[in-house]
């Protein structure tokens, strides 16, 4: 029996759970609660790869950056995760993590963990003026994408459009948190950064196959800010800058209700014309 | 004698040149023309690592994304570059590249190359209204950072401030191109994305040690757009979103004069208080 099968565990923790696989290896499984239309929700995979680093006994500090490549479709089922410390400095550490399924690399990550220390600080990004989460009804999940039922999403604007509508902007703003509620940590924040509907469905509401190719998240929040967040909703803002030649980008900001920028994230996404 | 020592070669090509090292390996050298205050200019290293992919006989398509980790200081001198194809799909290919110096990984990259094909396209980012490059005088290079003499930078706003001044914004906009002029390709574009002065020196003009930790660039331009660019100036826009706990981020957009978004780039940077 896997140690991660405890029934008292939050379903997100069950979905990203890893068993020791010997040395720098871990063993994981996709989880049906975080399934996507095909295979698992990428945010859950991003968090699983980060979890391998979080569990590693040699880890220095907390996550600072996390780049995930979705190299091939991940099948529902088991996989192994292989971690490697590429370099350890005084206050930063560089990691490589590979997810192997059926003998081939299906996803991989490169990450930085860092020891944060107090410093001069400044915020250049502007916290959007938006109505409070409590004033907006949660959007219904999408039945074909199980993972959408695992997040409470309250759209301020840029909800995925009805077929036939066309928007001049790919921007979405929403209040979002885990369902059921769960205290924020780096793992859930890594997944939340990928919990935006693909921008092409906002800009041009017409279903086409899409897939994230590469995703990079920078964690701005320190442990104190994360602890203060608890299970309160985060304000997520996502937009694309350019669509073309079968790919588009997506940039996201994750804010606390108090106007702290907790994380920023970018991804490049394939789409089939 | 290295094949890259030809005197007719542009100094940028000499700086990022690689010799075959057998199999998936290459051999390179830092170049004094692209030196920084300490060690080489990060943009030249980013381009060198991409060059290993460009030279690889198994490469599929052109660069789509390029993430570089600056894991440790790189000393002036020689290094080896080891490439690995992690996955080849029908239209995308995932790469790992490691720069090894004195037996340890000093920098590494994960990248995606892709076969681009015509598709629906849209631009969501807004091309800034700025005066033409010809109306602005180039800024003088910084003597202590040799690489700054290798770029013609014409600042519209956000030039690094004089000590003691303080700006409410970390944004810079500049027209930039290689010196001497060189036709744009993915390699020089990769370096240009890192050719912004660190945002902290715009926001708080006081010298402190800084170093890029990780850098991710998405290439939006296809080969036709790059060829049309030639050696014309690019409009570069860079800003930070958040400074704190000894790190800040930096986001950049690179535009053609015709308003095409050629690349977007993000980095997370260490700074010493």
mmCIF file with all atom_site columns, N, CA, C and O in Angstrom, chain A residues 69 71 84 87 89 94 98 105 110 117 119-122 124-125 170 203 222 240-241 243 245-246 266 270 273, chain B residues 69 71-72 84 87 89 94 98 105 110 117 119-122 124-125 170 203 240-241 243 245-246 266 270 273:
data_model
loop_
_atom_site.group_PDB
_atom_site.id
_atom_site.type_symbol
_atom_site.label_atom_id
_atom_site.label_alt_id
_atom_site.label_comp_id
_atom_site.label_asym_id
_atom_site.label_entity_id
_atom_site.label_seq_id
_atom_site.pdbx_PDB_ins_code
_atom_site.Cartn_x
_atom_site.Cartn_y
_atom_site.Cartn_z
_atom_site.occupancy
_atom_site.B_iso_or_equiv
_atom_site.pdbx_formal_charge
_atom_site.auth_seq_id
_atom_site.auth_comp_id
_atom_site.auth_asym_id
_atom_site.auth_atom_id
_atom_site.pdbx_PDB_model_num
ATOM 1   N N  . UNK A 1 69  ? 8.903   21.076 -19.058 1.00 0.00 ? 69  UNK A N  1
ATOM 2   C CA . UNK A 1 69  ? 8.678   20.739 -20.465 1.00 0.00 ? 69  UNK A CA 1
ATOM 3   C C  . UNK A 1 69  ? 7.723   19.564 -20.538 1.00 0.00 ? 69  UNK A C  1
ATOM 4   O O  . UNK A 1 69  ? 7.968   18.524 -19.911 1.00 0.00 ? 69  UNK A O  1
ATOM 5   N N  . UNK A 1 71  ? 6.995   17.001 -22.795 1.00 0.00 ? 71  UNK A N  1
ATOM 6   C CA . UNK A 1 71  ? 7.709   16.529 -23.975 1.00 0.00 ? 71  UNK A CA 1
ATOM 7   C C  . UNK A 1 71  ? 6.884   15.569 -24.815 1.00 0.00 ? 71  UNK A C  1
ATOM 8   O O  . UNK A 1 71  ? 7.115   15.442 -26.019 1.00 0.00 ? 71  UNK A O  1
ATOM 9   N N  . UNK A 1 84  ? 18.056  15.221 -10.039 1.00 0.00 ? 84  UNK A N  1
ATOM 10  C CA . UNK A 1 84  ? 19.501  15.399 -10.076 1.00 0.00 ? 84  UNK A CA 1
ATOM 11  C C  . UNK A 1 84  ? 19.828  16.820 -9.626  1.00 0.00 ? 84  UNK A C  1
ATOM 12  O O  . UNK A 1 84  ? 19.231  17.776 -10.119 1.00 0.00 ? 84  UNK A O  1
ATOM 13  N N  . UNK A 1 87  ? 23.807  21.744 -9.386  1.00 0.00 ? 87  UNK A N  1
ATOM 14  C CA . UNK A 1 87  ? 24.774  22.652 -8.757  1.00 0.00 ? 87  UNK A CA 1
ATOM 15  C C  . UNK A 1 87  ? 24.180  23.170 -7.444  1.00 0.00 ? 87  UNK A C  1
ATOM 16  O O  . UNK A 1 87  ? 23.028  23.568 -7.408  1.00 0.00 ? 87  UNK A O  1
ATOM 17  N N  . UNK A 1 89  ? 24.955  26.121 -4.697  1.00 0.00 ? 89  UNK A N  1
ATOM 18  C CA . UNK A 1 89  ? 25.742  27.290 -4.322  1.00 0.00 ? 89  UNK A CA 1
ATOM 19  C C  . UNK A 1 89  ? 25.436  27.652 -2.875  1.00 0.00 ? 89  UNK A C  1
ATOM 20  O O  . UNK A 1 89  ? 24.771  26.899 -2.166  1.00 0.00 ? 89  UNK A O  1
ATOM 21  N N  . UNK A 1 94  ? 20.463  24.326 -8.206  1.00 0.00 ? 94  UNK A N  1
ATOM 22  C CA . UNK A 1 94  ? 19.868  24.079 -9.527  1.00 0.00 ? 94  UNK A CA 1
ATOM 23  C C  . UNK A 1 94  ? 19.562  22.594 -9.689  1.00 0.00 ? 94  UNK A C  1
ATOM 24  O O  . UNK A 1 94  ? 20.416  21.744 -9.418  1.00 0.00 ? 94  UNK A O  1
ATOM 25  N N  . UNK A 1 98  ? 13.293  14.491 -14.180 1.00 0.00 ? 98  UNK A N  1
ATOM 26  C CA . UNK A 1 98  ? 12.724  13.852 -15.367 1.00 0.00 ? 98  UNK A CA 1
ATOM 27  C C  . UNK A 1 98  ? 11.616  12.882 -15.000 1.00 0.00 ? 98  UNK A C  1
ATOM 28  O O  . UNK A 1 98  ? 11.780  12.067 -14.084 1.00 0.00 ? 98  UNK A O  1
ATOM 29  N N  . UNK A 1 105 ? 11.361  9.696  -21.659 1.00 0.00 ? 105 UNK A N  1
ATOM 30  C CA . UNK A 1 105 ? 11.093  10.936 -20.927 1.00 0.00 ? 105 UNK A CA 1
ATOM 31  C C  . UNK A 1 105 ? 9.818   11.566 -21.487 1.00 0.00 ? 105 UNK A C  1
ATOM 32  O O  . UNK A 1 105 ? 9.763   11.929 -22.669 1.00 0.00 ? 105 UNK A O  1
ATOM 33  N N  . UNK A 1 110 ? 13.497  21.878 -15.029 1.00 0.00 ? 110 UNK A N  1
ATOM 34  C CA . UNK A 1 110 ? 14.698  22.435 -14.421 1.00 0.00 ? 110 UNK A CA 1
ATOM 35  C C  . UNK A 1 110 ? 14.236  23.515 -13.453 1.00 0.00 ? 110 UNK A C  1
ATOM 36  O O  . UNK A 1 110 ? 13.339  24.295 -13.766 1.00 0.00 ? 110 UNK A O  1
ATOM 37  N N  . UNK A 1 117 ? 16.309  35.864 1.848   1.00 0.00 ? 117 UNK A N  1
ATOM 38  C CA . UNK A 1 117 ? 16.640  36.684 3.012   1.00 0.00 ? 117 UNK A CA 1
ATOM 39  C C  . UNK A 1 117 ? 16.073  38.069 2.777   1.00 0.00 ? 117 UNK A C  1
ATOM 40  O O  . UNK A 1 117 ? 15.891  38.485 1.640   1.00 0.00 ? 117 UNK A O  1
ATOM 41  N N  . UNK A 1 119 ? 15.375  41.804 2.077   1.00 0.00 ? 119 UNK A N  1
ATOM 42  C CA . UNK A 1 119 ? 16.115  42.753 1.249   1.00 0.00 ? 119 UNK A CA 1
ATOM 43  C C  . UNK A 1 119 ? 15.211  43.925 0.937   1.00 0.00 ? 119 UNK A C  1
ATOM 44  O O  . UNK A 1 119 ? 14.019  43.911 1.234   1.00 0.00 ? 119 UNK A O  1
ATOM 45  N N  . UNK A 1 120 ? 15.765  44.928 0.296   1.00 0.00 ? 120 UNK A N  1
ATOM 46  C CA . UNK A 1 120 ? 14.975  45.992 -0.293  1.00 0.00 ? 120 UNK A CA 1
ATOM 47  C C  . UNK A 1 120 ? 13.917  45.340 -1.182  1.00 0.00 ? 120 UNK A C  1
ATOM 48  O O  . UNK A 1 120 ? 14.183  44.333 -1.842  1.00 0.00 ? 120 UNK A O  1
ATOM 49  N N  . UNK A 1 121 ? 12.726  45.889 -1.166  1.00 0.00 ? 121 UNK A N  1
ATOM 50  C CA . UNK A 1 121 ? 11.690  45.314 -2.009  1.00 0.00 ? 121 UNK A CA 1
ATOM 51  C C  . UNK A 1 121 ? 10.874  46.412 -2.656  1.00 0.00 ? 121 UNK A C  1
ATOM 52  O O  . UNK A 1 121 ? 10.796  47.540 -2.155  1.00 0.00 ? 121 UNK A O  1
ATOM 53  N N  . UNK A 1 122 ? 10.302  46.103 -3.796  1.00 0.00 ? 122 UNK A N  1
ATOM 54  C CA . UNK A 1 122 ? 9.448   47.050 -4.519  1.00 0.00 ? 122 UNK A CA 1
ATOM 55  C C  . UNK A 1 122 ? 8.559   46.247 -5.452  1.00 0.00 ? 122 UNK A C  1
ATOM 56  O O  . UNK A 1 122 ? 8.938   45.186 -5.943  1.00 0.00 ? 122 UNK A O  1
ATOM 57  N N  . UNK A 1 124 ? 6.524   46.581 -8.950  1.00 0.00 ? 124 UNK A N  1
ATOM 58  C CA . UNK A 1 124 ? 6.305   47.390 -10.150 1.00 0.00 ? 124 UNK A CA 1
ATOM 59  C C  . UNK A 1 124 ? 4.999   47.026 -10.846 1.00 0.00 ? 124 UNK A C  1
ATOM 60  O O  . UNK A 1 124 ? 4.392   47.854 -11.508 1.00 0.00 ? 124 UNK A O  1
ATOM 61  N N  . UNK A 1 125 ? 4.599   45.767 -10.736 1.00 0.00 ? 125 UNK A N  1
ATOM 62  C CA . UNK A 1 125 ? 3.320   45.364 -11.323 1.00 0.00 ? 125 UNK A CA 1
ATOM 63  C C  . UNK A 1 125 ? 2.190   46.051 -10.564 1.00 0.00 ? 125 UNK A C  1
ATOM 64  O O  . UNK A 1 125 ? 2.334   46.409 -9.395  1.00 0.00 ? 125 UNK A O  1
ATOM 65  N N  . UNK A 1 170 ? -7.246  38.478 -25.105 1.00 0.00 ? 170 UNK A N  1
ATOM 66  C CA . UNK A 1 170 ? -7.116  37.126 -24.563 1.00 0.00 ? 170 UNK A CA 1
ATOM 67  C C  . UNK A 1 170 ? -7.017  37.162 -23.041 1.00 0.00 ? 170 UNK A C  1
ATOM 68  O O  . UNK A 1 170 ? -6.743  36.144 -22.425 1.00 0.00 ? 170 UNK A O  1
ATOM 69  N N  . UNK A 1 203 ? -9.710  34.026 -26.866 1.00 0.00 ? 203 UNK A N  1
ATOM 70  C CA . UNK A 1 203 ? -9.573  34.928 -28.009 1.00 0.00 ? 203 UNK A CA 1
ATOM 71  C C  . UNK A 1 203 ? -10.421 34.464 -29.192 1.00 0.00 ? 203 UNK A C  1
ATOM 72  O O  . UNK A 1 203 ? -10.967 35.284 -29.926 1.00 0.00 ? 203 UNK A O  1
ATOM 73  N N  . UNK A 1 222 ? 7.411   34.434 -0.238  1.00 0.00 ? 222 UNK A N  1
ATOM 74  C CA . UNK A 1 222 ? 8.216   33.687 0.711   1.00 0.00 ? 222 UNK A CA 1
ATOM 75  C C  . UNK A 1 222 ? 7.277   32.881 1.617   1.00 0.00 ? 222 UNK A C  1
ATOM 76  O O  . UNK A 1 222 ? 6.054   32.962 1.506   1.00 0.00 ? 222 UNK A O  1
ATOM 77  N N  . UNK A 1 240 ? -2.381  36.332 -23.398 1.00 0.00 ? 240 UNK A N  1
ATOM 78  C CA . UNK A 1 240 ? -1.421  35.932 -24.421 1.00 0.00 ? 240 UNK A CA 1
ATOM 79  C C  . UNK A 1 240 ? -0.860  37.193 -25.047 1.00 0.00 ? 240 UNK A C  1
ATOM 80  O O  . UNK A 1 240 ? -1.498  38.252 -25.042 1.00 0.00 ? 240 UNK A O  1
ATOM 81  N N  . UNK A 1 241 ? 0.332   37.099 -25.585 1.00 0.00 ? 241 UNK A N  1
ATOM 82  C CA . UNK A 1 241 ? 0.902   38.229 -26.318 1.00 0.00 ? 241 UNK A CA 1
ATOM 83  C C  . UNK A 1 241 ? 0.809   37.990 -27.827 1.00 0.00 ? 241 UNK A C  1
ATOM 84  O O  . UNK A 1 241 ? 0.557   38.914 -28.589 1.00 0.00 ? 241 UNK A O  1
ATOM 85  N N  . UNK A 1 243 ? -0.217  34.943 -31.029 1.00 0.00 ? 243 UNK A N  1
ATOM 86  C CA . UNK A 1 243 ? -0.631  33.657 -31.594 1.00 0.00 ? 243 UNK A CA 1
ATOM 87  C C  . UNK A 1 243 ? -0.104  33.593 -33.018 1.00 0.00 ? 243 UNK A C  1
ATOM 88  O O  . UNK A 1 243 ? -0.262  34.558 -33.773 1.00 0.00 ? 243 UNK A O  1
ATOM 89  N N  . UNK A 1 245 ? 1.739   30.636 -36.276 1.00 0.00 ? 245 UNK A N  1
ATOM 90  C CA . UNK A 1 245 ? 2.557   29.489 -36.666 1.00 0.00 ? 245 UNK A CA 1
ATOM 91  C C  . UNK A 1 245 ? 2.343   28.284 -35.764 1.00 0.00 ? 245 UNK A C  1
ATOM 92  O O  . UNK A 1 245 ? 3.269   27.521 -35.486 1.00 0.00 ? 245 UNK A O  1
ATOM 93  N N  . UNK A 1 246 ? 1.101   28.130 -35.277 1.00 0.00 ? 246 UNK A N  1
ATOM 94  C CA . UNK A 1 246 ? 0.783   26.941 -34.498 1.00 0.00 ? 246 UNK A CA 1
ATOM 95  C C  . UNK A 1 246 ? 1.152   26.988 -33.033 1.00 0.00 ? 246 UNK A C  1
ATOM 96  O O  . UNK A 1 246 ? 1.060   25.973 -32.337 1.00 0.00 ? 246 UNK A O  1
ATOM 97  N N  . UNK A 1 266 ? 4.879   31.875 -17.243 1.00 0.00 ? 266 UNK A N  1
ATOM 98  C CA . UNK A 1 266 ? 4.755   31.991 -18.694 1.00 0.00 ? 266 UNK A CA 1
ATOM 99  C C  . UNK A 1 266 ? 4.707   30.591 -19.274 1.00 0.00 ? 266 UNK A C  1
ATOM 100 O O  . UNK A 1 266 ? 5.325   29.680 -18.738 1.00 0.00 ? 266 UNK A O  1
ATOM 101 N N  . UNK A 1 270 ? 1.207   24.771 -27.937 1.00 0.00 ? 270 UNK A N  1
ATOM 102 C CA . UNK A 1 270 ? 0.948   24.320 -29.302 1.00 0.00 ? 270 UNK A CA 1
ATOM 103 C C  . UNK A 1 270 ? -0.558  24.356 -29.577 1.00 0.00 ? 270 UNK A C  1
ATOM 104 O O  . UNK A 1 270 ? -1.353  24.059 -28.682 1.00 0.00 ? 270 UNK A O  1
ATOM 105 N N  . UNK A 1 273 ? -4.326  23.948 -35.991 1.00 0.00 ? 273 UNK A N  1
ATOM 106 C CA . UNK A 1 273 ? -5.207  24.864 -36.727 1.00 0.00 ? 273 UNK A CA 1
ATOM 107 C C  . UNK A 1 273 ? -6.563  24.228 -36.973 1.00 0.00 ? 273 UNK A C  1
ATOM 108 O O  . UNK A 1 273 ? -6.660  23.054 -37.251 1.00 0.00 ? 273 UNK A O  1
ATOM 109 N N  . UNK B 2 69  ? 19.887  28.237 -17.382 1.00 0.00 ? 69  UNK B N  1
ATOM 110 C CA . UNK B 2 69  ? 20.213  28.407 -15.966 1.00 0.00 ? 69  UNK B CA 1
ATOM 111 C C  . UNK B 2 69  ? 21.681  28.796 -15.852 1.00 0.00 ? 69  UNK B C  1
ATOM 112 O O  . UNK B 2 69  ? 22.554  28.100 -16.382 1.00 0.00 ? 69  UNK B O  1
ATOM 113 N N  . UNK B 2 71  ? 24.195  28.560 -13.453 1.00 0.00 ? 71  UNK B N  1
ATOM 114 C CA . UNK B 2 71  ? 24.272  27.808 -12.208 1.00 0.00 ? 71  UNK B CA 1
ATOM 115 C C  . UNK B 2 71  ? 25.441  28.227 -11.334 1.00 0.00 ? 71  UNK B C  1
ATOM 116 O O  . UNK B 2 71  ? 25.410  28.056 -10.122 1.00 0.00 ? 71  UNK B O  1
ATOM 117 N N  . UNK B 2 72  ? 26.480  28.760 -11.968 1.00 0.00 ? 72  UNK B N  1
ATOM 118 C CA . UNK B 2 72  ? 27.689  29.131 -11.228 1.00 0.00 ? 72  UNK B CA 1
ATOM 119 C C  . UNK B 2 72  ? 28.449  30.150 -12.070 1.00 0.00 ? 72  UNK B C  1
ATOM 120 O O  . UNK B 2 72  ? 28.219  30.260 -13.275 1.00 0.00 ? 72  UNK B O  1
ATOM 121 N N  . UNK B 2 84  ? 21.844  16.848 -25.494 1.00 0.00 ? 84  UNK B N  1
ATOM 122 C CA . UNK B 2 84  ? 21.080  15.605 -25.389 1.00 0.00 ? 84  UNK B CA 1
ATOM 123 C C  . UNK B 2 84  ? 19.683  15.860 -25.947 1.00 0.00 ? 84  UNK B C  1
ATOM 124 O O  . UNK B 2 84  ? 19.028  16.837 -25.563 1.00 0.00 ? 84  UNK B O  1
ATOM 125 N N  . UNK B 2 87  ? 13.561  14.245 -26.359 1.00 0.00 ? 87  UNK B N  1
ATOM 126 C CA . UNK B 2 87  ? 12.366  13.691 -27.008 1.00 0.00 ? 87  UNK B CA 1
ATOM 127 C C  . UNK B 2 87  ? 12.203  14.348 -28.368 1.00 0.00 ? 87  UNK B C  1
ATOM 128 O O  . UNK B 2 87  ? 12.336  15.563 -28.501 1.00 0.00 ? 87  UNK B O  1
ATOM 129 N N  . UNK B 2 89  ? 9.330   14.640 -31.302 1.00 0.00 ? 89  UNK B N  1
ATOM 130 C CA . UNK B 2 89  ? 7.953   14.397 -31.726 1.00 0.00 ? 89  UNK B CA 1
ATOM 131 C C  . UNK B 2 89  ? 7.832   14.713 -33.210 1.00 0.00 ? 89  UNK B C  1
ATOM 132 O O  . UNK B 2 89  ? 8.826   14.948 -33.886 1.00 0.00 ? 89  UNK B O  1
ATOM 133 N N  . UNK B 2 94  ? 12.651  18.278 -27.873 1.00 0.00 ? 94  UNK B N  1
ATOM 134 C CA . UNK B 2 94  ? 13.062  18.810 -26.573 1.00 0.00 ? 94  UNK B CA 1
ATOM 135 C C  . UNK B 2 94  ? 14.525  18.486 -26.307 1.00 0.00 ? 94  UNK B C  1
ATOM 136 O O  . UNK B 2 94  ? 14.955  17.349 -26.480 1.00 0.00 ? 94  UNK B O  1
ATOM 137 N N  . UNK B 2 98  ? 24.294  21.173 -21.543 1.00 0.00 ? 98  UNK B N  1
ATOM 138 C CA . UNK B 2 98  ? 25.052  21.521 -20.336 1.00 0.00 ? 98  UNK B CA 1
ATOM 139 C C  . UNK B 2 98  ? 26.413  22.102 -20.693 1.00 0.00 ? 98  UNK B C  1
ATOM 140 O O  . UNK B 2 98  ? 27.125  21.558 -21.538 1.00 0.00 ? 98  UNK B O  1
ATOM 141 N N  . UNK B 2 105 ? 29.088  21.522 -13.819 1.00 0.00 ? 105 UNK B N  1
ATOM 142 C CA . UNK B 2 105 ? 28.104  22.218 -14.649 1.00 0.00 ? 105 UNK B CA 1
ATOM 143 C C  . UNK B 2 105 ? 28.038  23.679 -14.201 1.00 0.00 ? 105 UNK B C  1
ATOM 144 O O  . UNK B 2 105 ? 27.682  23.977 -13.065 1.00 0.00 ? 105 UNK B O  1
ATOM 145 N N  . UNK B 2 110 ? 17.447  24.091 -21.233 1.00 0.00 ? 110 UNK B N  1
ATOM 146 C CA . UNK B 2 110 ? 16.470  23.180 -21.819 1.00 0.00 ? 110 UNK B CA 1
ATOM 147 C C  . UNK B 2 110 ? 15.733  23.977 -22.877 1.00 0.00 ? 110 UNK B C  1
ATOM 148 O O  . UNK B 2 110 ? 15.385  25.139 -22.666 1.00 0.00 ? 110 UNK B O  1
ATOM 149 N N  . UNK B 2 117 ? 4.390   26.061 -38.952 1.00 0.00 ? 117 UNK B N  1
ATOM 150 C CA . UNK B 2 117 ? 3.574   26.019 -40.174 1.00 0.00 ? 117 UNK B CA 1
ATOM 151 C C  . UNK B 2 117 ? 2.545   27.114 -40.064 1.00 0.00 ? 117 UNK B C  1
ATOM 152 O O  . UNK B 2 117 ? 2.178   27.531 -38.961 1.00 0.00 ? 117 UNK B O  1
ATOM 153 N N  . UNK B 2 119 ? -0.613  29.321 -39.662 1.00 0.00 ? 119 UNK B N  1
ATOM 154 C CA . UNK B 2 119 ? -1.824  29.094 -38.874 1.00 0.00 ? 119 UNK B CA 1
ATOM 155 C C  . UNK B 2 119 ? -2.525  30.424 -38.686 1.00 0.00 ? 119 UNK B C  1
ATOM 156 O O  . UNK B 2 119 ? -1.989  31.478 -39.032 1.00 0.00 ? 119 UNK B O  1
ATOM 157 N N  . UNK B 2 120 ? -3.696  30.375 -38.105 1.00 0.00 ? 120 UNK B N  1
ATOM 158 C CA . UNK B 2 120 ? -4.355  31.580 -37.642 1.00 0.00 ? 120 UNK B CA 1
ATOM 159 C C  . UNK B 2 120 ? -3.376  32.339 -36.748 1.00 0.00 ? 120 UNK B C  1
ATOM 160 O O  . UNK B 2 120 ? -2.606  31.728 -36.002 1.00 0.00 ? 120 UNK B O  1
ATOM 161 N N  . UNK B 2 121 ? -3.361  33.660 -36.868 1.00 0.00 ? 121 UNK B N  1
ATOM 162 C CA . UNK B 2 121 ? -2.457  34.426 -36.020 1.00 0.00 ? 121 UNK B CA 1
ATOM 163 C C  . UNK B 2 121 ? -3.145  35.673 -35.494 1.00 0.00 ? 121 UNK B C  1
ATOM 164 O O  . UNK B 2 121 ? -4.099  36.169 -36.098 1.00 0.00 ? 121 UNK B O  1
ATOM 165 N N  . UNK B 2 122 ? -2.698  36.127 -34.367 1.00 0.00 ? 122 UNK B N  1
ATOM 166 C CA . UNK B 2 122 ? -3.232  37.345 -33.754 1.00 0.00 ? 122 UNK B CA 1
ATOM 167 C C  . UNK B 2 122 ? -2.183  37.895 -32.807 1.00 0.00 ? 122 UNK B C  1
ATOM 168 O O  . UNK B 2 122 ? -1.391  37.150 -32.229 1.00 0.00 ? 122 UNK B O  1
ATOM 169 N N  . UNK B 2 124 ? -1.811  40.144 -29.429 1.00 0.00 ? 124 UNK B N  1
ATOM 170 C CA . UNK B 2 124 ? -2.515  40.760 -28.305 1.00 0.00 ? 124 UNK B CA 1
ATOM 171 C C  . UNK B 2 124 ? -1.668  41.846 -27.649 1.00 0.00 ? 124 UNK B C  1
ATOM 172 O O  . UNK B 2 124 ? -2.197  42.791 -27.080 1.00 0.00 ? 124 UNK B O  1
ATOM 173 N N  . UNK B 2 125 ? -0.367  41.694 -27.690 1.00 0.00 ? 125 UNK B N  1
ATOM 174 C CA . UNK B 2 125 ? 0.507   42.724 -27.139 1.00 0.00 ? 125 UNK B CA 1
ATOM 175 C C  . UNK B 2 125 ? 0.395   43.983 -27.995 1.00 0.00 ? 125 UNK B C  1
ATOM 176 O O  . UNK B 2 125 ? 0.073   43.913 -29.183 1.00 0.00 ? 125 UNK B O  1
ATOM 177 N N  . UNK B 2 170 ? 10.509  50.511 -13.418 1.00 0.00 ? 170 UNK B N  1
ATOM 178 C CA . UNK B 2 170 ? 11.703  49.795 -13.848 1.00 0.00 ? 170 UNK B CA 1
ATOM 179 C C  . UNK B 2 170 ? 11.711  49.599 -15.358 1.00 0.00 ? 170 UNK B C  1
ATOM 180 O O  . UNK B 2 170 ? 12.555  48.890 -15.878 1.00 0.00 ? 170 UNK B O  1
ATOM 181 N N  . UNK B 2 203 ? 15.486  51.046 -11.444 1.00 0.00 ? 203 UNK B N  1
ATOM 182 C CA . UNK B 2 203 ? 14.557  51.378 -10.367 1.00 0.00 ? 203 UNK B CA 1
ATOM 183 C C  . UNK B 2 203 ? 15.269  52.049 -9.211  1.00 0.00 ? 203 UNK B C  1
ATOM 184 O O  . UNK B 2 203 ? 14.710  52.924 -8.542  1.00 0.00 ? 203 UNK B O  1
ATOM 185 N N  . UNK B 2 240 ? 10.505  45.083 -14.721 1.00 0.00 ? 240 UNK B N  1
ATOM 186 C CA . UNK B 2 240 ? 10.424  44.125 -13.621 1.00 0.00 ? 240 UNK B CA 1
ATOM 187 C C  . UNK B 2 240 ? 9.015   44.181 -13.055 1.00 0.00 ? 240 UNK B C  1
ATOM 188 O O  . UNK B 2 240 ? 8.324   45.206 -13.168 1.00 0.00 ? 240 UNK B O  1
ATOM 189 N N  . UNK B 2 241 ? 8.569   43.107 -12.468 1.00 0.00 ? 241 UNK B N  1
ATOM 190 C CA . UNK B 2 241 ? 7.279   43.108 -11.787 1.00 0.00 ? 241 UNK B CA 1
ATOM 191 C C  . UNK B 2 241 ? 7.464   43.203 -10.277 1.00 0.00 ? 241 UNK B C  1
ATOM 192 O O  . UNK B 2 241 ? 6.712   43.881 -9.606  1.00 0.00 ? 241 UNK B O  1
ATOM 193 N N  . UNK B 2 243 ? 10.514  43.115 -6.909  1.00 0.00 ? 243 UNK B N  1
ATOM 194 C CA . UNK B 2 243 ? 11.825  42.996 -6.280  1.00 0.00 ? 243 UNK B CA 1
ATOM 195 C C  . UNK B 2 243 ? 11.604  42.590 -4.819  1.00 0.00 ? 243 UNK B C  1
ATOM 196 O O  . UNK B 2 243 ? 10.755  43.200 -4.149  1.00 0.00 ? 243 UNK B O  1
ATOM 197 N N  . UNK B 2 245 ? 13.365  39.955 -1.272  1.00 0.00 ? 245 UNK B N  1
ATOM 198 C CA . UNK B 2 245 ? 14.052  38.761 -0.758  1.00 0.00 ? 245 UNK B CA 1
ATOM 199 C C  . UNK B 2 245 ? 15.280  38.392 -1.586  1.00 0.00 ? 245 UNK B C  1
ATOM 200 O O  . UNK B 2 245 ? 15.603  37.217 -1.756  1.00 0.00 ? 245 UNK B O  1
ATOM 201 N N  . UNK B 2 246 ? 15.951  39.418 -2.122  1.00 0.00 ? 246 UNK B N  1
ATOM 202 C CA . UNK B 2 246 ? 17.212  39.180 -2.817  1.00 0.00 ? 246 UNK B CA 1
ATOM 203 C C  . UNK B 2 246 ? 17.082  38.748 -4.266  1.00 0.00 ? 246 UNK B C  1
ATOM 204 O O  . UNK B 2 246 ? 18.089  38.368 -4.887  1.00 0.00 ? 246 UNK B O  1
ATOM 205 N N  . UNK B 2 266 ? 11.838  36.197 -20.184 1.00 0.00 ? 266 UNK B N  1
ATOM 206 C CA . UNK B 2 266 ? 11.715  36.470 -18.753 1.00 0.00 ? 266 UNK B CA 1
ATOM 207 C C  . UNK B 2 266 ? 12.979  35.981 -18.075 1.00 0.00 ? 266 UNK B C  1
ATOM 208 O O  . UNK B 2 266 ? 13.574  35.011 -18.508 1.00 0.00 ? 266 UNK B O  1
ATOM 209 N N  . UNK B 2 270 ? 19.321  37.412 -9.174  1.00 0.00 ? 270 UNK B N  1
ATOM 210 C CA . UNK B 2 270 ? 19.774  37.560 -7.793  1.00 0.00 ? 270 UNK B CA 1
ATOM 211 C C  . UNK B 2 270 ? 20.349  38.961 -7.598  1.00 0.00 ? 270 UNK B C  1
ATOM 212 O O  . UNK B 2 270 ? 20.997  39.486 -8.499  1.00 0.00 ? 270 UNK B O  1
ATOM 213 N N  . UNK B 2 273 ? 22.003  42.733 -1.364  1.00 0.00 ? 273 UNK B N  1
ATOM 214 C CA . UNK B 2 273 ? 21.484  43.965 -0.738  1.00 0.00 ? 273 UNK B CA 1
ATOM 215 C C  . UNK B 2 273 ? 22.619  44.977 -0.540  1.00 0.00 ? 273 UNK B C  1
ATOM 216 O O  . UNK B 2 273 ? 23.710  44.609 -0.160  1.00 0.00 ? 273 UNK B O  1
#
